[in-house]
mmCIF file of C-alpha atoms in Angstrom:
data_model
loop_
_atom_site.group_PDB
_atom_site.id
_atom_site.type_symbol
_atom_site.label_atom_id
_atom_site.label_comp_id
_atom_site.label_asym_id
_atom_site.label_seq_id
_atom_site.Cartn_x
_atom_site.Cartn_y
_atom_site.Cartn_z
ATOM 1 C CA UNK C 1 13.462 -5.119 41.910
ATOM 2 C CA UNK C 2 14.204 -8.440 40.184
ATOM 3 C CA UNK C 3 17.354 -10.275 41.224
ATOM 4 C CA UNK C 4 18.109 -11.726 37.763
ATOM 5 C CA UNK C 5 17.053 -10.850 34.239
ATOM 6 C CA UNK C 6 18.048 -12.095 30.788
ATOM 7 C CA UNK C 7 18.003 -9.644 27.892
ATOM 8 C CA UNK C 8 18.779 -10.272 24.219
ATOM 9 C CA UNK C 9 18.368 -8.610 20.876
ATOM 10 C CA UNK C 10 15.695 -10.003 18.576
ATOM 11 C CA UNK C 11 18.219 -11.982 16.527
ATOM 12 C CA UNK C 12 17.838 -14.599 19.280
ATOM 13 C CA UNK C 13 14.295 -15.447 18.063
ATOM 14 C CA UNK C 14 13.277 -15.567 21.748
ATOM 15 C CA UNK C 15 10.197 -13.518 22.657
ATOM 16 C CA UNK C 16 9.479 -14.842 26.174
ATOM 17 C CA UNK C 17 10.873 -17.133 28.868
ATOM 18 C CA UNK C 18 8.728 -19.107 31.280
ATOM 19 C CA UNK C 19 10.825 -19.186 34.447
ATOM 20 C CA UNK C 20 13.159 -16.164 34.419
ATOM 21 C CA UNK C 21 12.465 -12.481 33.777
ATOM 22 C CA UNK C 22 13.251 -11.662 30.147
ATOM 23 C CA UNK C 23 13.131 -8.786 27.646
ATOM 24 C CA UNK C 24 14.384 -8.254 24.131
ATOM 25 C CA UNK C 25 15.565 -5.248 22.127
ATOM 26 C CA UNK C 26 14.227 -5.423 18.545
ATOM 27 C CA UNK C 27 16.322 -4.929 15.442
ATOM 28 C CA UNK C 28 14.884 -3.403 12.272
ATOM 29 C CA UNK C 29 14.816 -4.523 8.654
ATOM 30 C CA UNK C 30 14.775 -1.500 6.349
ATOM 31 C CA UNK C 31 13.895 -1.102 2.664
ATOM 32 C CA UNK C 32 13.176 1.994 0.592
ATOM 33 C CA UNK C 33 9.482 1.095 0.791
ATOM 34 C CA UNK C 34 8.984 -0.088 4.354
ATOM 35 C CA UNK C 35 10.582 -0.592 7.767
ATOM 36 C CA UNK C 36 9.988 -3.819 9.693
ATOM 37 C CA UNK C 37 10.395 -3.855 13.479
ATOM 38 C CA UNK C 38 11.440 -7.330 14.636
ATOM 39 C CA UNK C 39 9.116 -7.589 17.611
ATOM 40 C CA UNK C 40 6.224 -9.855 18.623
ATOM 41 C CA UNK C 41 3.838 -8.021 16.283
ATOM 42 C CA UNK C 42 5.865 -8.639 13.124
ATOM 43 C CA UNK C 43 4.125 -10.759 10.473
ATOM 44 C CA UNK C 44 7.224 -12.687 9.416
ATOM 45 C CA UNK C 45 5.575 -14.486 6.489
ATOM 46 C CA UNK C 46 4.293 -11.226 5.035
ATOM 47 C CA UNK C 47 7.733 -9.637 5.417
ATOM 48 C CA UNK C 48 9.451 -12.591 3.716
ATOM 49 C CA UNK C 49 6.940 -12.603 0.856
ATOM 50 C CA UNK C 50 7.273 -8.829 0.402
ATOM 51 C CA UNK C 51 11.056 -9.062 0.306
ATOM 52 C CA UNK C 52 10.882 -11.778 -2.347
ATOM 53 C CA UNK C 53 9.123 -9.288 -4.641
ATOM 54 C CA UNK C 54 11.259 -6.308 -3.617
ATOM 55 C CA UNK C 55 14.047 -5.425 -6.072
ATOM 56 C CA UNK C 56 15.826 -2.605 -4.247
ATOM 57 C CA UNK C 57 18.451 -2.415 -1.529
ATOM 58 C CA UNK C 58 17.720 -3.477 2.036
ATOM 59 C CA UNK C 59 19.554 -3.176 5.324
ATOM 60 C CA UNK C 60 19.242 -3.796 9.052
ATOM 61 C CA UNK C 61 19.495 -1.542 12.088
ATOM 62 C CA UNK C 62 20.534 -2.645 15.561
ATOM 63 C CA UNK C 63 19.210 -1.444 18.947
ATOM 64 C CA UNK C 64 20.823 1.728 20.287
ATOM 65 C CA UNK C 65 22.041 2.089 23.907
ATOM 66 C CA UNK C 66 18.725 3.619 24.999
ATOM 67 C CA UNK C 67 16.862 0.604 23.596
ATOM 68 C CA UNK C 68 19.102 -1.677 25.629
ATOM 69 C CA UNK C 69 18.701 0.350 28.830
ATOM 70 C CA UNK C 70 14.943 0.205 28.414
ATOM 71 C CA UNK C 71 15.182 -3.579 28.039
ATOM 72 C CA UNK C 72 17.408 -3.837 31.146
ATOM 73 C CA UNK C 73 14.536 -2.369 33.157
ATOM 74 C CA UNK C 74 14.802 -2.730 36.917
ATOM 75 C CA UNK C 75 17.014 -5.688 37.797
ATOM 76 C CA UNK C 76 19.963 -6.280 40.083
ATOM 77 C CA UNK C 77 21.835 -8.724 37.829
ATOM 78 C CA UNK C 78 21.429 -8.674 34.041
ATOM 79 C CA UNK C 79 22.748 -11.086 31.424
ATOM 80 C CA UNK C 80 22.661 -9.539 27.951
ATOM 81 C CA UNK C 81 23.097 -11.738 24.861
ATOM 82 C CA UNK C 82 23.818 -10.089 21.494
ATOM 83 C CA UNK C 83 24.104 -11.117 17.879
ATOM 84 C CA UNK C 84 27.715 -11.450 16.713
ATOM 85 C CA UNK C 85 29.628 -8.233 17.258
ATOM 86 C CA UNK C 86 31.695 -8.963 14.138
ATOM 87 C CA UNK C 87 28.752 -8.278 11.828
ATOM 88 C CA UNK C 88 26.501 -5.988 13.890
ATOM 89 C CA UNK C 89 26.758 -2.922 16.097
ATOM 90 C CA UNK C 90 24.333 -4.448 18.592
ATOM 91 C CA UNK C 91 27.133 -5.749 20.833
ATOM 92 C CA UNK C 92 28.895 -2.364 20.997
ATOM 93 C CA UNK C 93 25.592 -0.631 21.771
ATOM 94 C CA UNK C 94 24.914 -3.139 24.564
ATOM 95 C CA UNK C 95 28.336 -2.467 26.092
ATOM 96 C CA UNK C 96 27.696 1.281 26.011
ATOM 97 C CA UNK C 97 24.337 0.649 27.676
ATOM 98 C CA UNK C 98 26.036 -1.499 30.324
ATOM 99 C CA UNK C 99 28.466 1.305 31.188
ATOM 100 C CA UNK C 100 25.701 3.901 31.411
ATOM 101 C CA UNK C 101 23.422 1.597 33.415
ATOM 102 C CA UNK C 102 26.102 0.600 35.920
ATOM 103 C CA UNK C 103 27.061 4.260 36.365
ATOM 104 C CA UNK C 104 23.413 5.126 37.013
ATOM 105 C CA UNK C 105 23.011 2.180 39.415
ATOM 106 C CA UNK C 106 26.415 1.304 40.969
ATOM 107 C CA UNK C 107 24.900 -1.561 42.955
ATOM 108 C CA UNK C 108 23.750 -3.356 39.785
ATOM 109 C CA UNK C 109 25.700 -5.545 37.351
ATOM 110 C CA UNK C 110 25.410 -6.281 33.628
ATOM 111 C CA UNK C 111 27.197 -9.163 31.874
ATOM 112 C CA UNK C 112 27.256 -8.638 28.084
ATOM 113 C CA UNK C 113 27.761 -11.827 26.083
ATOM 114 C CA UNK C 114 28.850 -11.663 22.457
ATOM 115 C CA UNK C 115 27.307 -14.802 20.979
ATOM 116 C CA UNK C 116 29.577 -14.563 17.898
ATOM 117 C CA UNK C 117 26.485 -15.992 16.237
ATOM 118 C CA UNK C 118 22.744 -15.542 15.839
ATOM 119 C CA UNK C 119 19.345 -17.240 16.159
ATOM 120 C CA UNK C 120 19.521 -20.862 17.356
ATOM 121 C CA UNK C 121 22.951 -20.516 18.990
ATOM 122 C CA UNK C 122 21.728 -17.474 20.904
ATOM 123 C CA UNK C 123 18.721 -19.548 22.005
ATOM 124 C CA UNK C 124 21.105 -22.186 23.379
ATOM 125 C CA UNK C 125 22.966 -19.527 25.376
ATOM 126 C CA UNK C 126 19.719 -18.072 26.738
ATOM 127 C CA UNK C 127 18.481 -21.550 27.721
ATOM 128 C CA UNK C 128 21.746 -22.206 29.547
ATOM 129 C CA UNK C 129 21.541 -18.859 31.353
ATOM 130 C CA UNK C 130 18.014 -19.674 32.503
ATOM 131 C CA UNK C 131 19.212 -23.058 33.789
ATOM 132 C CA UNK C 132 22.144 -21.507 35.697
ATOM 133 C CA UNK C 133 19.911 -18.848 37.260
ATOM 134 C CA UNK C 134 17.438 -21.498 38.387
ATOM 135 C CA UNK C 135 20.351 -23.355 39.995
ATOM 136 C CA UNK C 136 20.644 -20.282 42.254
ATOM 137 C CA UNK C 137 24.234 -19.585 41.292
ATOM 138 C CA UNK C 138 25.782 -16.173 41.922
ATOM 139 C CA UNK C 139 26.273 -13.525 39.220
ATOM 140 C CA UNK C 140 30.049 -13.899 38.812
ATOM 141 C CA UNK C 141 29.804 -17.688 38.743
ATOM 142 C CA UNK C 142 27.142 -17.553 36.026
ATOM 143 C CA UNK C 143 29.253 -15.126 33.966
ATOM 144 C CA UNK C 144 32.210 -17.491 34.146
ATOM 145 C CA UNK C 145 30.169 -20.588 33.324
ATOM 146 C CA UNK C 146 28.281 -19.040 30.410
ATOM 147 C CA UNK C 147 31.489 -17.797 28.788
ATOM 148 C CA UNK C 148 32.884 -21.321 29.044
ATOM 149 C CA UNK C 149 29.635 -22.770 27.677
ATOM 150 C CA UNK C 150 29.827 -20.485 24.611
ATOM 151 C CA UNK C 151 33.089 -22.207 23.639
ATOM 152 C CA UNK C 152 31.103 -25.420 23.235
ATOM 153 C CA UNK C 153 28.286 -24.282 20.967
ATOM 154 C CA UNK C 154 28.226 -23.769 17.219
ATOM 155 C CA UNK C 155 26.038 -22.765 14.301
ATOM 156 C CA UNK C 156 25.497 -23.934 10.730
ATOM 157 C CA UNK C 157 23.252 -22.524 8.028
ATOM 158 C CA UNK C 158 21.768 -23.859 4.799
ATOM 159 C CA UNK C 159 20.699 -21.205 2.297
ATOM 160 C CA UNK C 160 18.882 -21.327 -1.009
ATOM 161 C CA UNK C 161 19.407 -17.595 -1.613
ATOM 162 C CA UNK C 162 21.994 -15.103 -0.379
ATOM 163 C CA UNK C 163 20.593 -11.926 -1.950
ATOM 164 C CA UNK C 164 20.082 -10.099 1.339
ATOM 165 C CA UNK C 165 23.482 -11.144 2.717
ATOM 166 C CA UNK C 166 25.138 -9.778 -0.429
ATOM 167 C CA UNK C 167 23.105 -6.554 -0.264
ATOM 168 C CA UNK C 168 24.400 -6.006 3.279
ATOM 169 C CA UNK C 169 28.009 -6.791 2.431
ATOM 170 C CA UNK C 170 28.009 -9.958 4.547
ATOM 171 C CA UNK C 171 29.135 -12.082 1.583
ATOM 172 C CA UNK C 172 30.514 -11.235 -1.841
ATOM 173 C CA UNK C 173 28.105 -11.019 -4.796
ATOM 174 C CA UNK C 174 30.063 -13.826 -6.492
ATOM 175 C CA UNK C 175 29.466 -16.177 -3.565
ATOM 176 C CA UNK C 176 25.817 -15.138 -3.428
ATOM 177 C CA UNK C 177 25.248 -15.988 -7.082
ATOM 178 C CA UNK C 178 26.044 -19.648 -6.427
ATOM 179 C CA UNK C 179 23.057 -20.128 -4.117
ATOM 180 C CA UNK C 180 19.860 -21.092 -5.892
ATOM 181 C CA UNK C 181 21.451 -21.827 -9.260
ATOM 182 C CA UNK C 182 20.389 -25.256 -10.526
ATOM 183 C CA UNK C 183 19.205 -26.262 -7.075
ATOM 184 C CA UNK C 184 22.475 -25.305 -5.366
ATOM 185 C CA UNK C 185 22.270 -24.898 -1.603
ATOM 186 C CA UNK C 186 25.086 -23.324 0.380
ATOM 187 C CA UNK C 187 26.239 -24.857 3.665
ATOM 188 C CA UNK C 188 28.099 -22.511 5.963
ATOM 189 C CA UNK C 189 28.935 -21.852 9.587
ATOM 190 C CA UNK C 190 29.572 -19.078 12.074
ATOM 191 C CA UNK C 191 33.341 -18.924 12.470
ATOM 192 C CA UNK C 192 35.260 -18.598 15.733
ATOM 193 C CA UNK C 193 35.474 -14.829 15.219
ATOM 194 C CA UNK C 194 31.765 -14.491 14.467
ATOM 195 C CA UNK C 195 31.699 -13.988 10.721
ATOM 196 C CA UNK C 196 30.252 -16.222 7.999
ATOM 197 C CA UNK C 197 32.352 -19.085 6.649
ATOM 198 C CA UNK C 198 31.219 -21.005 3.573
ATOM 199 C CA UNK C 199 31.831 -24.751 3.753
ATOM 200 C CA UNK C 200 30.195 -26.419 0.771
ATOM 201 C CA UNK C 201 27.909 -25.962 -2.219
ATOM 202 C CA UNK C 202 25.571 -28.906 -2.729
ATOM 203 C CA UNK C 203 23.079 -29.681 -5.477
ATOM 204 C CA UNK C 204 19.804 -30.787 -3.926
ATOM 205 C CA UNK C 205 18.421 -31.234 -0.431
ATOM 206 C CA UNK C 206 19.701 -34.748 0.188
ATOM 207 C CA UNK C 207 23.329 -33.819 -0.414
ATOM 208 C CA UNK C 208 23.292 -30.673 1.709
ATOM 209 C CA UNK C 209 21.633 -32.485 4.642
ATOM 210 C CA UNK C 210 24.253 -35.255 4.397
ATOM 211 C CA UNK C 211 27.013 -32.616 4.393
ATOM 212 C CA UNK C 212 25.475 -30.989 7.486
ATOM 213 C CA UNK C 213 25.388 -34.292 9.376
ATOM 214 C CA UNK C 214 29.060 -34.917 8.531
ATOM 215 C CA UNK C 215 30.007 -31.472 9.795
ATOM 216 C CA UNK C 216 28.033 -31.931 13.027
ATOM 217 C CA UNK C 217 29.870 -35.205 13.667
ATOM 218 C CA UNK C 218 33.291 -33.727 12.898
ATOM 219 C CA UNK C 219 32.688 -30.664 15.084
ATOM 220 C CA UNK C 220 31.598 -32.426 18.231
ATOM 221 C CA UNK C 221 27.877 -33.147 18.413
ATOM 222 C CA UNK C 222 27.180 -36.367 20.337
ATOM 223 C CA UNK C 223 24.244 -36.034 22.707
ATOM 224 C CA UNK C 224 23.845 -32.295 23.052
ATOM 225 C CA UNK C 225 20.919 -30.015 22.327
ATOM 226 C CA UNK C 226 20.168 -28.867 18.768
ATOM 227 C CA UNK C 227 17.858 -26.050 17.647
ATOM 228 C CA UNK C 228 16.804 -26.153 13.990
ATOM 229 C CA UNK C 229 15.338 -22.811 12.934
ATOM 230 C CA UNK C 230 13.731 -22.572 9.498
ATOM 231 C CA UNK C 231 12.288 -19.870 7.266
ATOM 232 C CA UNK C 232 9.105 -21.582 6.043
ATOM 233 C CA UNK C 233 10.865 -24.843 5.248
ATOM 234 C CA UNK C 234 9.522 -27.225 7.862
ATOM 235 C CA UNK C 235 9.860 -30.251 5.538
ATOM 236 C CA UNK C 236 13.650 -29.939 5.417
ATOM 237 C CA UNK C 237 13.806 -29.122 9.138
ATOM 238 C CA UNK C 238 11.981 -32.381 9.897
ATOM 239 C CA UNK C 239 14.371 -34.342 7.667
ATOM 240 C CA UNK C 240 17.336 -32.778 9.480
ATOM 241 C CA UNK C 241 15.789 -33.650 12.842
ATOM 242 C CA UNK C 242 15.255 -37.266 11.790
ATOM 243 C CA UNK C 243 18.802 -37.603 10.425
ATOM 244 C CA UNK C 244 20.295 -36.134 13.600
ATOM 245 C CA UNK C 245 18.320 -38.579 15.736
ATOM 246 C CA UNK C 246 19.428 -41.426 13.494
ATOM 247 C CA UNK C 247 23.143 -40.592 13.746
ATOM 248 C CA UNK C 248 23.108 -39.050 17.240
ATOM 249 C CA UNK C 249 20.301 -40.917 19.061
ATOM 250 C CA UNK C 250 20.937 -39.149 22.385
ATOM 251 C CA UNK C 251 20.790 -35.643 20.914
ATOM 252 C CA UNK C 252 17.803 -33.462 21.821
ATOM 253 C CA UNK C 253 16.443 -31.709 18.729
ATOM 254 C CA UNK C 254 13.862 -28.916 18.564
ATOM 255 C CA UNK C 255 12.420 -27.275 15.441
ATOM 256 C CA UNK C 256 11.064 -23.721 15.382
ATOM 257 C CA UNK C 257 10.186 -20.887 13.000
ATOM 258 C CA UNK C 258 12.802 -18.169 12.611
ATOM 259 C CA UNK C 259 11.704 -14.642 13.507
ATOM 260 C CA UNK C 260 12.286 -11.441 11.539
ATOM 261 C CA UNK C 261 16.022 -10.734 11.542
ATOM 262 C CA UNK C 262 17.046 -14.351 11.029
ATOM 263 C CA UNK C 263 14.380 -14.829 8.331
ATOM 264 C CA UNK C 264 15.698 -11.737 6.558
ATOM 265 C CA UNK C 265 19.166 -13.258 6.269
ATOM 266 C CA UNK C 266 18.156 -16.915 5.866
ATOM 267 C CA UNK C 267 15.503 -15.960 3.259
ATOM 268 C CA UNK C 268 12.655 -18.261 2.281
ATOM 269 C CA UNK C 269 13.699 -21.909 2.488
ATOM 270 C CA UNK C 270 16.780 -21.199 4.595
ATOM 271 C CA UNK C 271 17.690 -23.008 7.803
ATOM 272 C CA UNK C 272 19.926 -22.112 10.744
ATOM 273 C CA UNK C 273 21.108 -24.842 13.113
ATOM 274 C CA UNK C 274 22.576 -24.232 16.584
ATOM 275 C CA UNK C 275 24.147 -27.144 18.459
ATOM 276 C CA UNK C 276 26.115 -28.128 21.547
ATOM 277 C CA UNK C 277 29.559 -29.650 20.977
ATOM 278 C CA UNK C 278 29.107 -32.578 23.334
#
């Protein structure tokens, strides 16, 4: 039996970890024509291209408690990171799984962490958990430290389209219509309660990147870690990375491709940025 294990839902974009046991519970993207399972076998580009042509309604489905229990596997201490519980049932399902699992195995412990976010911010939390485990800290100490750490992370997003968010009731259709019109890009953030907060509407890439850098400065980034996830928009991701390094030379910036769930909501050209507030 493993002493420690990290588990997350697939909104984290994390498929594997090198140094700590890890598993993920996949979410699903559902249309009237096809169902996409957000696992390692998903062809994200094909899904994104198909959804661009698709005109009907679409939705998402979170892991159920059995999916979570299967991901927990056989471990003594489990840290479970979920997409924001404000906008998804994944967190509630994970808590139900925790209760069932701990009743089945009274000697085991599960710490469920509501990221109040998605994608890159979840990756930051998972990275921090891996670091704390490798420091050989005890379960309760790690739970306390990771909850404190979550108070010092944040997430921004830049979207060229908000069709899927509107279809799912995450934003109003009126707000969604603004994105993509005449080159308008929407800058937003994950709020303190885990929902979506719109900050600015900018015409053109240069203006929205400048607005992002201002927000990062105002909200605490100095020399922390930044993950820039993009949905087939590496050019803009590289520009963001360069601007962050220019303004925050000590910050550590990493670019990566968003996986299925995050690509569904970001849509083609969208970016999601997770950062540490220090």
